[in-house]
Coordinates of C-alpha atoms in Angstrom, one line a residue:
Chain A
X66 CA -36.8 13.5 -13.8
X67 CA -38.4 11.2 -10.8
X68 CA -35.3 9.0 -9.5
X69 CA -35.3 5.9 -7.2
X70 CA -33.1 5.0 -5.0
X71 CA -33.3 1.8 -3.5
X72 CA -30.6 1.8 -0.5
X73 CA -29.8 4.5 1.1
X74 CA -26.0 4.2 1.9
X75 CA -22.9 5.8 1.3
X76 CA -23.6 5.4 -2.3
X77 CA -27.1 6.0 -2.5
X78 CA -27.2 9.2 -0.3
X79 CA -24.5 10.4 -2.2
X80 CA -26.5 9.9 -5.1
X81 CA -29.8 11.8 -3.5
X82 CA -27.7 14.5 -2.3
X83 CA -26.1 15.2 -6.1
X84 CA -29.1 14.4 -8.0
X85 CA -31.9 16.5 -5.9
X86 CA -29.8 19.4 -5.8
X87 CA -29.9 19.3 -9.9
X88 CA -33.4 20.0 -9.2
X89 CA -34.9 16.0 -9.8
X90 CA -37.4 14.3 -7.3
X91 CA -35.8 12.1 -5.8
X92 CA -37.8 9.1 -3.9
X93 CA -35.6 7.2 -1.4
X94 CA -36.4 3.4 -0.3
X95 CA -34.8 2.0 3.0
X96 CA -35.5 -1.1 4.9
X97 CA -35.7 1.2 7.8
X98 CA -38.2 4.0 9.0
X99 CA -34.9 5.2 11.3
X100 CA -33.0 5.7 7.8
X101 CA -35.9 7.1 6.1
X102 CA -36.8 9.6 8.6
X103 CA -32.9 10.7 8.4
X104 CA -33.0 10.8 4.3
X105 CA -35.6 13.4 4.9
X106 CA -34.1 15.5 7.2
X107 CA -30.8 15.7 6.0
X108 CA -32.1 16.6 2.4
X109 CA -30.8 13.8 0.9
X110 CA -34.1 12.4 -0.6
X111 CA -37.7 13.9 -1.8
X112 CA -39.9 11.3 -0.3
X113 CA -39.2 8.0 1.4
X114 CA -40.9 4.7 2.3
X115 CA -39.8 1.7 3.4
X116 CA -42.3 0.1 0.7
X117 CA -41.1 -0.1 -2.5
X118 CA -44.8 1.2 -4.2
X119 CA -42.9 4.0 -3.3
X120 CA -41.1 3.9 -6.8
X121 CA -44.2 3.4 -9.2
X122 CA -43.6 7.2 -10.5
X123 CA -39.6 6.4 -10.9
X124 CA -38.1 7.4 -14.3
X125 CA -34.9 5.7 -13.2
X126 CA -34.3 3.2 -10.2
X127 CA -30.7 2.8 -8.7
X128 CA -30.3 -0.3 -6.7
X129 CA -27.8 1.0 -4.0
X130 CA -28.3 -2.2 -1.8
X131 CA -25.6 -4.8 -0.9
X132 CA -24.8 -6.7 -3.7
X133 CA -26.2 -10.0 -2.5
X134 CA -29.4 -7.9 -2.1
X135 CA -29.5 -6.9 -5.7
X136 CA -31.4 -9.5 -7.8
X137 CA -33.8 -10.0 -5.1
X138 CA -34.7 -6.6 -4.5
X139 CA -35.7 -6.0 -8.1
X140 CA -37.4 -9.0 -8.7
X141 CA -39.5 -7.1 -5.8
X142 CA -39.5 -4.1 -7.6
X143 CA -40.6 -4.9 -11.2
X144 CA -44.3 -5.6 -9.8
X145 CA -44.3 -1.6 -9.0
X146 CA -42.2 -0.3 -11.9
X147 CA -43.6 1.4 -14.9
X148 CA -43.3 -0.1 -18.0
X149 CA -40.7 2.5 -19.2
X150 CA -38.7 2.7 -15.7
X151 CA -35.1 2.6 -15.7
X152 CA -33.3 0.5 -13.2
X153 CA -29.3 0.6 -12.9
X154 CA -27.2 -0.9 -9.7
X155 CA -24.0 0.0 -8.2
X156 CA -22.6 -3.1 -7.4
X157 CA -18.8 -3.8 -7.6
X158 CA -19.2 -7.0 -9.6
X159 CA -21.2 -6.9 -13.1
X160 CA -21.3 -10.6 -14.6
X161 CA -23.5 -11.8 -12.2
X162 CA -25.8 -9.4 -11.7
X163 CA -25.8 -8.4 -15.1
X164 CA -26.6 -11.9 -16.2
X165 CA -29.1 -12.6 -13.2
X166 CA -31.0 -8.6 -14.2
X167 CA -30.9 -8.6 -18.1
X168 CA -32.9 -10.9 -19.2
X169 CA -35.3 -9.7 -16.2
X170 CA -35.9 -6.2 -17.2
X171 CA -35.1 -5.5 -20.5
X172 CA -34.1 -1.3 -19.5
X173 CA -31.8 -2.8 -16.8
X174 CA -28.3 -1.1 -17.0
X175 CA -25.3 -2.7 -15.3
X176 CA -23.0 0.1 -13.2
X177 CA -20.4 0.7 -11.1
X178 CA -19.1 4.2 -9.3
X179 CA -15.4 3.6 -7.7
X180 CA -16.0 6.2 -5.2
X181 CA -16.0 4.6 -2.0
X182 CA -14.6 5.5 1.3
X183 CA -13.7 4.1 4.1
X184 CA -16.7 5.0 5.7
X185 CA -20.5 3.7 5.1
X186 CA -23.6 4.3 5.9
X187 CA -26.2 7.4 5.3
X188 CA -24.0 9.2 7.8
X189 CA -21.2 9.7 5.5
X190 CA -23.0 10.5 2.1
X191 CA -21.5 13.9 0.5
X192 CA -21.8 15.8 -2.2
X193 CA -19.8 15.5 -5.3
X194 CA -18.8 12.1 -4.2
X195 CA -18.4 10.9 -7.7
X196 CA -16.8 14.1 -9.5
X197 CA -13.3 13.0 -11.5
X198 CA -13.8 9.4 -9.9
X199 CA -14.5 6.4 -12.8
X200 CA -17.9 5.4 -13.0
X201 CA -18.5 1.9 -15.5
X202 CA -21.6 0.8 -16.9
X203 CA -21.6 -2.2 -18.4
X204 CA -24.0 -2.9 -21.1
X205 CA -24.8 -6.3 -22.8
X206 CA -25.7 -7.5 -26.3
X207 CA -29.5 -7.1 -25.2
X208 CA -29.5 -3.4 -23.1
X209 CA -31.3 -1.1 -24.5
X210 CA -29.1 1.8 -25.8
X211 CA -31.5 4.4 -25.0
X212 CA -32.0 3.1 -21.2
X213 CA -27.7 3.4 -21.5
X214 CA -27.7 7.0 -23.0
X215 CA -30.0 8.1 -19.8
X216 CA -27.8 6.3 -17.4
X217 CA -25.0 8.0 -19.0
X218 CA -26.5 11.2 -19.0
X219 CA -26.7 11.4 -15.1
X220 CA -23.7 9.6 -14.6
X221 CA -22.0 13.0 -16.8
X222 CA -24.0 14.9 -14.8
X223 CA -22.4 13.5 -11.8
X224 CA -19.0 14.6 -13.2
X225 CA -17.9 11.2 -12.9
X226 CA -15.8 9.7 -16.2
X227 CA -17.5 7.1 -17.9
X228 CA -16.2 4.3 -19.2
X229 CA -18.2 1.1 -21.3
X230 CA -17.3 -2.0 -21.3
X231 CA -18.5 -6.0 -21.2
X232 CA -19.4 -6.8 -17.8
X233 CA -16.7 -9.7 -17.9
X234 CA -14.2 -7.0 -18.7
X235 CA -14.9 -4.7 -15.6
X236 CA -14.9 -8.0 -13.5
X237 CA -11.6 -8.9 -14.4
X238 CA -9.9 -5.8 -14.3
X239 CA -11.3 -5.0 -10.6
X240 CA -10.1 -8.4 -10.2
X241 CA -6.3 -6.9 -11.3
X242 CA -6.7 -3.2 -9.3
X243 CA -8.9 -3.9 -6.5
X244 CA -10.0 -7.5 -5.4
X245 CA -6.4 -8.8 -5.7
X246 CA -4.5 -6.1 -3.8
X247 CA -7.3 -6.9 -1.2
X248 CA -5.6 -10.5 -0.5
X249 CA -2.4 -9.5 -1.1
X250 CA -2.6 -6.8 1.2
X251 CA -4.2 -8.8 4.4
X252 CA -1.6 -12.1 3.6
X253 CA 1.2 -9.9 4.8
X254 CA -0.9 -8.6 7.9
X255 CA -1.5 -12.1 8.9
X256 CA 2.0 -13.3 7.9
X257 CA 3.3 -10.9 10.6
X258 CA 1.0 -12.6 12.7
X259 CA 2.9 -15.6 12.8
X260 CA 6.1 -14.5 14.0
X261 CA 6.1 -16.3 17.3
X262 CA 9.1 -14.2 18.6
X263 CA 7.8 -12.1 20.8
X264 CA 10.6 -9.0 21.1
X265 CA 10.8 -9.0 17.3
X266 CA 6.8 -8.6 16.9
X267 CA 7.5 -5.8 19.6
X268 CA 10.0 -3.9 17.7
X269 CA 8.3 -4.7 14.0
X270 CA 5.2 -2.5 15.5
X271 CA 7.3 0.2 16.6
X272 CA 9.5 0.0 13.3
X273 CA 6.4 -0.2 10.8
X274 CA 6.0 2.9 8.9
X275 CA 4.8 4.1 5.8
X276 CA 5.9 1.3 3.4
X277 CA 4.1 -1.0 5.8
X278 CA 1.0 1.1 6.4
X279 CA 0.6 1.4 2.5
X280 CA 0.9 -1.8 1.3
X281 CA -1.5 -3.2 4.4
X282 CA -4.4 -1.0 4.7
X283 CA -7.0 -2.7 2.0
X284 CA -5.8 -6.0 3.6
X285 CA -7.0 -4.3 7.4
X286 CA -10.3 -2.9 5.9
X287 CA -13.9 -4.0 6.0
X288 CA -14.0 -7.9 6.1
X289 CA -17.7 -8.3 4.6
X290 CA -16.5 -6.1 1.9
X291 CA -13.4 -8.3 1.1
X292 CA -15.9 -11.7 1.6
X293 CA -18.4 -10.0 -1.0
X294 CA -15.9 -9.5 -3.8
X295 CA -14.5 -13.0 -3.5
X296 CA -18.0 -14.9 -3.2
X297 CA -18.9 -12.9 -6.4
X298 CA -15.6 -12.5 -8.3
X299 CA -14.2 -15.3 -7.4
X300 CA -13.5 -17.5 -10.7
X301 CA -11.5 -13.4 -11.9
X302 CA -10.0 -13.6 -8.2
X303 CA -8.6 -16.9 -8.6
X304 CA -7.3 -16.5 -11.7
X305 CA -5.8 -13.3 -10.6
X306 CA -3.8 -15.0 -7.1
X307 CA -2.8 -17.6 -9.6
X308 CA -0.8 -15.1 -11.1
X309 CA 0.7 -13.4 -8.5
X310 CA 1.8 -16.7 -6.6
X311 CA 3.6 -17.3 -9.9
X312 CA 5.1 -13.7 -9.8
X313 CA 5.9 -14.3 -6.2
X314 CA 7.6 -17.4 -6.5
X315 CA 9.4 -15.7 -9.2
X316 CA 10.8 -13.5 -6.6
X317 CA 11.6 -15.9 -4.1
X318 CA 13.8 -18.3 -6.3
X319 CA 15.8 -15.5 -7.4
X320 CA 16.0 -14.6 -3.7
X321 CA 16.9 -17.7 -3.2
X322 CA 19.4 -18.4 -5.9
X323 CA 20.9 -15.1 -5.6
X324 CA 20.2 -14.1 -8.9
X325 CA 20.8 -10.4 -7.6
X326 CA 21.1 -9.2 -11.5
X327 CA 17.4 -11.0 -12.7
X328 CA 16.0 -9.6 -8.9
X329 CA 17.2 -6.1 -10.9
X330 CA 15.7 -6.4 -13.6
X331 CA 12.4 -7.4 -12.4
X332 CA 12.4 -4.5 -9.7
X333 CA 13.6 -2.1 -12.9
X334 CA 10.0 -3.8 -14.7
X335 CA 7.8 -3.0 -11.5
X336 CA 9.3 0.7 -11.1
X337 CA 8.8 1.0 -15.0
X338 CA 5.6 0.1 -14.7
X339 CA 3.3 1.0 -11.7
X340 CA 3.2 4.7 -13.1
X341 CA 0.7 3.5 -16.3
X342 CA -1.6 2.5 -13.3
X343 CA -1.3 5.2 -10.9
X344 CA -0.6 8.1 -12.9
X345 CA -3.0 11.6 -13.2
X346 CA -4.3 10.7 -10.1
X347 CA -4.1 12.1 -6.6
X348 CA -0.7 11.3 -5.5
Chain B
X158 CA 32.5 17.4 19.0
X159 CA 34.3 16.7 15.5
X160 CA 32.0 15.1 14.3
X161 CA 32.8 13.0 10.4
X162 CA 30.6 11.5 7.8
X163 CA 31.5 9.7 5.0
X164 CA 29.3 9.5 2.4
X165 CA 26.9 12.6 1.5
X166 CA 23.6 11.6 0.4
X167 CA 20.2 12.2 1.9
X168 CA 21.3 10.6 5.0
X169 CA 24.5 12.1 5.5
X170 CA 23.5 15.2 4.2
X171 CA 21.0 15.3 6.7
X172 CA 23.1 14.7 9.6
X173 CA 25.6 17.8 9.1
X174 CA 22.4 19.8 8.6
X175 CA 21.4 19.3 11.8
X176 CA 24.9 18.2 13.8
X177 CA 26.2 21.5 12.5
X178 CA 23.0 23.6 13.5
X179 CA 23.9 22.4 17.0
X180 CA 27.7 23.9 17.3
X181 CA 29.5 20.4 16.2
X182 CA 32.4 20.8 13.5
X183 CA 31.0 18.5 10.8
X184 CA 33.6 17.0 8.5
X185 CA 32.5 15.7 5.6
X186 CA 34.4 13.1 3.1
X187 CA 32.5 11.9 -0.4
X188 CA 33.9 10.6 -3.3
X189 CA 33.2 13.3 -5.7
X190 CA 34.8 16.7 -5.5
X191 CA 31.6 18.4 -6.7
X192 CA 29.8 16.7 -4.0
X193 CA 32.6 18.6 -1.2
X194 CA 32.1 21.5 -2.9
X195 CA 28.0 21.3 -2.9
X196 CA 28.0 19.8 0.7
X197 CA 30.0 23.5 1.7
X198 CA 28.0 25.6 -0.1
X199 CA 24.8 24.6 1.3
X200 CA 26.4 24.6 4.8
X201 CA 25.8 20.6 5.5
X202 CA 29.3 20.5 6.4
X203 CA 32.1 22.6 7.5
X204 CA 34.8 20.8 5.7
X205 CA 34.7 18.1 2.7
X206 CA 37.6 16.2 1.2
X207 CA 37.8 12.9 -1.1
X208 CA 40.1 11.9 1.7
X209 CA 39.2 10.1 4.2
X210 CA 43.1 12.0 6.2
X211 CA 40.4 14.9 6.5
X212 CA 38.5 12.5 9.5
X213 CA 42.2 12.1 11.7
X214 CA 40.6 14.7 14.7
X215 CA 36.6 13.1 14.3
X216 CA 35.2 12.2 18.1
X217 CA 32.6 10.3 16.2
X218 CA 32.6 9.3 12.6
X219 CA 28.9 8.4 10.7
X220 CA 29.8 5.7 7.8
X221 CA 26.6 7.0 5.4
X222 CA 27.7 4.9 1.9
X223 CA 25.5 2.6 0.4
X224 CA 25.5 -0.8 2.6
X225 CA 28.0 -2.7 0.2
X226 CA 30.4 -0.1 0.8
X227 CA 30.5 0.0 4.8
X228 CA 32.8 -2.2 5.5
X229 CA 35.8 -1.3 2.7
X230 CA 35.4 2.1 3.7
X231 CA 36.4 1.3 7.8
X232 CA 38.9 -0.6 6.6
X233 CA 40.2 2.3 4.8
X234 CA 39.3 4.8 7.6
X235 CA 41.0 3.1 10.8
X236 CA 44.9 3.8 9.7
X237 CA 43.9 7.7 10.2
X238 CA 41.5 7.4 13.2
X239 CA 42.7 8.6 16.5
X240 CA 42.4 5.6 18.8
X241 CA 39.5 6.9 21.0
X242 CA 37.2 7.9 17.6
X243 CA 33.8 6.1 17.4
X244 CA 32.4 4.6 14.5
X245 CA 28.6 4.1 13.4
X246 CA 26.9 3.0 10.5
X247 CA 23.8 3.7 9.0
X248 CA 22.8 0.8 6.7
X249 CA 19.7 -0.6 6.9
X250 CA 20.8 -4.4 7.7
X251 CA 22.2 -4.6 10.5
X252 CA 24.0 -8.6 11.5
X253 CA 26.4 -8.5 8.4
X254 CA 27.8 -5.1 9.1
X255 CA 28.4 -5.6 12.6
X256 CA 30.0 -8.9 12.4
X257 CA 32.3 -7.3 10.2
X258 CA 33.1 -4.2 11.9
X259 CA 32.5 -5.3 15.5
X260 CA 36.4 -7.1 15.8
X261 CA 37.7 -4.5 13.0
X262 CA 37.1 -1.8 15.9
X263 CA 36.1 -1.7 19.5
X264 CA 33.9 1.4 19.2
X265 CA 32.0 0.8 16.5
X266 CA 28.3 0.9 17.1
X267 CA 25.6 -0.2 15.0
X268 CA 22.5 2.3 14.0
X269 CA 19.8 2.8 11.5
X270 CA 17.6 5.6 10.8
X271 CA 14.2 4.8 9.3
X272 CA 14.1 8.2 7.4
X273 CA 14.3 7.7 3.9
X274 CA 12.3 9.4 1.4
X275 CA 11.7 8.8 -1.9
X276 CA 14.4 11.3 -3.0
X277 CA 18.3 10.7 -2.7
X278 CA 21.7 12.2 -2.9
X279 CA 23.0 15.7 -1.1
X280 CA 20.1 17.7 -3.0
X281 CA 17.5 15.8 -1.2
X282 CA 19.5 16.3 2.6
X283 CA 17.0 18.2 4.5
X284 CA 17.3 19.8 8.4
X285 CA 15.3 17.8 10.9
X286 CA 14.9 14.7 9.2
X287 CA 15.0 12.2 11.8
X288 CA 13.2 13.7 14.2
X289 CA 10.3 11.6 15.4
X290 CA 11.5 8.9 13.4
X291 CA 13.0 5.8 14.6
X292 CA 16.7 5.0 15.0
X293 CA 17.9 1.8 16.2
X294 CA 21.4 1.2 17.8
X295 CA 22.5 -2.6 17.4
X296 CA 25.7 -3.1 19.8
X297 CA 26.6 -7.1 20.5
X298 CA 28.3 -8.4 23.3
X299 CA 30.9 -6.3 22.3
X300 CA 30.8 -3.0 22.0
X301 CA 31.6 -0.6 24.4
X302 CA 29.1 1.1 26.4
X303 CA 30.5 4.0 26.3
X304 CA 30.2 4.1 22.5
X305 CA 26.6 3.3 22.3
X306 CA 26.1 6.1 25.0
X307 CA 27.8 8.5 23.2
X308 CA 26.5 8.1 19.9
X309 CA 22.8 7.8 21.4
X310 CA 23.3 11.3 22.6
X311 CA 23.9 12.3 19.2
X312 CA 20.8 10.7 18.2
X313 CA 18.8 11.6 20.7
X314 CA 19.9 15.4 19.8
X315 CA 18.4 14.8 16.6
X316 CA 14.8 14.5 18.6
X317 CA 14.4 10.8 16.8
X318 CA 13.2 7.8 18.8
X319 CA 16.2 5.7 19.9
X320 CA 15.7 2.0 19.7
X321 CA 18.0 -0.9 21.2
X322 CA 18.0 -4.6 19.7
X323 CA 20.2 -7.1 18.9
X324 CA 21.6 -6.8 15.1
X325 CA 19.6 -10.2 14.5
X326 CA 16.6 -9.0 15.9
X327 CA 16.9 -5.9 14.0
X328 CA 17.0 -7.5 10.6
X329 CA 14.2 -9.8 11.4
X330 CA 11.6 -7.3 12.7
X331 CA 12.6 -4.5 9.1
X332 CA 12.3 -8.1 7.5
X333 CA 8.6 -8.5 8.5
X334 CA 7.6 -4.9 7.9
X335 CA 10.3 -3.1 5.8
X336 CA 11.5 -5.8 3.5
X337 CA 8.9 -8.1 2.5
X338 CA 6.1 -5.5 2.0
X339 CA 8.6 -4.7 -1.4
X340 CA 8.7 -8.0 -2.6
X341 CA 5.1 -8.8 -1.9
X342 CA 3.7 -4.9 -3.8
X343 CA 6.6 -5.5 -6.6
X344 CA 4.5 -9.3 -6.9
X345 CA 1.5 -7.4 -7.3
X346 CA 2.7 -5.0 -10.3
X347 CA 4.4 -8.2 -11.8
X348 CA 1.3 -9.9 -11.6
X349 CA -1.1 -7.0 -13.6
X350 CA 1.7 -7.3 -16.4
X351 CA 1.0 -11.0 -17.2
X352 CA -2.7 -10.2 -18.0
X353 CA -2.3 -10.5 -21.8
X354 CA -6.3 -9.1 -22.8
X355 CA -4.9 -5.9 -23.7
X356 CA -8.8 -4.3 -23.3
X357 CA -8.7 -5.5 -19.8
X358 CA -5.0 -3.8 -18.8
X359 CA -6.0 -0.7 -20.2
X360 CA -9.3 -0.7 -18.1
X361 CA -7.4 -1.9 -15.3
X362 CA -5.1 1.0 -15.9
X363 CA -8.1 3.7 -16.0
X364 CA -9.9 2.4 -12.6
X365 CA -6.8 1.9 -10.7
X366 CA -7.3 3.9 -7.5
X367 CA -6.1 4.3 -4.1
X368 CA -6.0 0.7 -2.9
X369 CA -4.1 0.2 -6.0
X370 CA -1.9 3.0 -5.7
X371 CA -0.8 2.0 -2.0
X372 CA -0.7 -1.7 -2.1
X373 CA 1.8 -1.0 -5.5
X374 CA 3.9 1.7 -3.7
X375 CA 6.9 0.2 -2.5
X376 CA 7.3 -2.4 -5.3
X377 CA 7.6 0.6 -7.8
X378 CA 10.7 1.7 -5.6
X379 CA 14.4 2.0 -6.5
X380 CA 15.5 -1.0 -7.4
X381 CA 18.8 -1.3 -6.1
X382 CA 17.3 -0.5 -3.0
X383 CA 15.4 -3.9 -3.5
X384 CA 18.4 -6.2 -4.5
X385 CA 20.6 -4.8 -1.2
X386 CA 18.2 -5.3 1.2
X387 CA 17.2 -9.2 -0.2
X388 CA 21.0 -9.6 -0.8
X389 CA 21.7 -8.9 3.0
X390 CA 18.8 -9.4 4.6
X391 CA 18.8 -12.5 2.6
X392 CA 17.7 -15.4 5.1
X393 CA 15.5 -13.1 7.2
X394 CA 13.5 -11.6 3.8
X395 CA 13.0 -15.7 2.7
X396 CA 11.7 -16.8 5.6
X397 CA 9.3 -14.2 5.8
X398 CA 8.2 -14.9 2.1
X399 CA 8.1 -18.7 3.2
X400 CA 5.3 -17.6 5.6
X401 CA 3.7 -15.1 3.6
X402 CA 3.3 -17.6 0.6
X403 CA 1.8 -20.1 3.4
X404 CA -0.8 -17.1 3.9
X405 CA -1.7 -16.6 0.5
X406 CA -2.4 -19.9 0.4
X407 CA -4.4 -20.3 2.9
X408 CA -6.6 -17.5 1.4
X409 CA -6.5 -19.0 -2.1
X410 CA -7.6 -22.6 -0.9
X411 CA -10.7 -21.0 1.3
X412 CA -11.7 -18.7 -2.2
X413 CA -11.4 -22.0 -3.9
X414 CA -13.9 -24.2 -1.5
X415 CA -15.4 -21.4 -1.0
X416 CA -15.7 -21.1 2.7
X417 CA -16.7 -17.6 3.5
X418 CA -17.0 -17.9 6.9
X419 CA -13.3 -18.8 7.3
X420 CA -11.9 -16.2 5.2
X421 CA -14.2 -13.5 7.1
X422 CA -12.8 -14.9 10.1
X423 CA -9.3 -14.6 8.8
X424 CA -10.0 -10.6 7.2
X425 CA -11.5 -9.9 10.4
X426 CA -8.5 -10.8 12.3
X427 CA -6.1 -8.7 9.8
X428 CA -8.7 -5.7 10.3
X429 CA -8.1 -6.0 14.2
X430 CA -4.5 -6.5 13.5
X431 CA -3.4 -3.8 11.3
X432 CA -3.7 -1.1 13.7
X433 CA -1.2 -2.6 16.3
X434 CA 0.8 -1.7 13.6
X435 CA -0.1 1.4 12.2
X436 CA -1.5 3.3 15.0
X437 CA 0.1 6.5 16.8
X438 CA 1.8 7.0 13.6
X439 CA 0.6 9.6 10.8
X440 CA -2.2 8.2 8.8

């Protein structure tokens, strides 16, 4: 199969590295020569251009560029695309790119691997990036089902687990597992922050350990990441802090009452829980 | 030295592993015969009784019970110390215990170990636990010298990284970074429970991952661990919340008008942050 890849990133290397060595072409688009020179070389990609004519041979385009980047970039491509082409994204949001792309291109497939690191860049693409993680395409009422089954077929091929769902559905639960903990996460950095006595910030960085580096490190990651999923999750995001400021005020007035045997039970209610989300996974 | 420990769990346990490796005669008192018996057999002690008589020759005496339990067990221990013994604690709030004890008796010294692990009682006592972690001494106005030299020697024997603050200081600074990270990752798991699309917790549930799984870590801890450090570290865990909440707000109103460039601004300052916190320590 001739594949596209539009982007070559963490994501889209990744992709290039998996998918060439299953024996398809793969053509690479970049914005820069530097990055297209480097696809080549590090056997990541077939061919590569920095000129989206590149593609006109494509059997199935994935949009690996920043999500703002998305809806523009194949409203550039569709003049170069076959008739029968493919085209998927990876973007961490679905609604609106889904709604922006469907009505657009009518083989356009919504998806989403959750196989990040914490590094980016055509540097850090690997192979097998996406075996055992979740990968979720999100179809709508007027997706083709065959331009879904191909997605799905490389996706599998991947050894990624699929899941299906409305695009509204994958928004709000990224909202739950991943945007939220984002905010949650970097209000306690800066609430440390604002602890004015000196000697005690002192002695908190020298006390911090493990419970302190867990629950902070997606609130001290990359800040144009964190921007992205608010600007374009941000009605899922709200709704999502609402909740957890209600939760969290729950806490406090039992704190504050003393309500040691209702602090308890909601402590017995988290520890119950947390393994339904985190279990079967790496530890 | 004789050296006595009441109370043998994970922490105490530990202790005669290591205070016993070194020459000392370890004396140990629990409350449960099966736990003397145990805490001989495995060699954390060289002696156990359910009577505190048993400590009448201890140089140095570690209280190791649960926090709500320090200071009824001095009281019961000082009719059978010898009048030179020292006493230390190692319960994890620090400005209730020692106002209680410092008066009670004039060599008692403060201390906390920041070793726990996820695992408790004798059967999780393990040799070199505290080594390279942090232990803080708290002594007040009060306390001899000589005790808080004494019993730092022990401590630094035990290879961990001594720490001096005041008690108040103490339970502000595992406030900021001990304390509140529970309450704000226990908010989080609340939160994800009040989603009521049952389709979206089960997908949330699938794509949890690793930002998930650490952000949630703490708040799916013991509970009782939770209600004794917000029921004594009360007034220091609240006004921490107070500021976190005014944090979360801040985020929530700049998602809500939408201001990117402030909340960048804010994420970027929380990614520059983080590591005064986090770093030199294992990743």
């Amino acid at each position: 199969m001739n594949i596209g890849i539009v982007g070559l990133g963490l994501i889209g290397g990744s992709l290039g590295l998996d998918l060439r060595a299953q024996g398809h072409q793969v053509f690479g688009v970049s914005r820069r020569e530097q990055t297209c020179k480097a696809a080549i070389k590090t056997g990541v990609v077939d061919h590569a251009s920095v000129n989206l004519t590149l593609l006109a041979a494509a059997d199935v385009v994935f949009i690996c560029t920043p999500i703002a980047a998305i809806t523009s970039t194949v409203n550039l491509l569709i003049p170069h695309l076959s008739t029968t082409a493919i085209v998927t994204d990876v973007g961490s949001v679905k609604a609106p790119v889904v709604e922006a792309l469907a009505h657009l291109w009518p083989n356009f497939v919504g998806g989403h691997p959750m196989a990040g690191t914490a590094d980016s860049g055509l540097e850090a693409a690997q192979p097998h990036l996406f075996a055992g993680k979740p990968y979720v395409l999100t179809p709508n009422e007027t997706t083709s089902p065959d331009a879904v089954k191909t997605v799905e077929e490389i996706v599998r091929s991947l050894h990624a687990q699929v899941y299906h769902c409305r695009p509204e559905e994958h928004d709000r639960a990224v909202g739950w597992i991943s945007h939220l903990p984002v905010i949650v996460s970097a209000s306690l950095i800066a609430a440390c922050l604002s602890e004015n006595d000196y000697a005690v910030v002192d002695l908190a960085r020298q006390l911090a350990s493990s419970g302190f580096r867990d629950t902070s490190r997606v609130g001290g990651g990359n800040p144009e990441l964190g921007v992205m999923m608010a600007r374009y999750n941000r009605s899922e995001l709200l709704r999502s802090l609402y909740q957890y400021r209600q939760n969290l005020d729950r806490f406090i007035g039992q704190i504050e009452q003393g309500d040691w045997e209702a602090l308890e039970q909601q402590l017995q209610r988290t520890q119950h829980a947390r393994p339904q989300f985190v279990s079967n996974k790496d530890a």
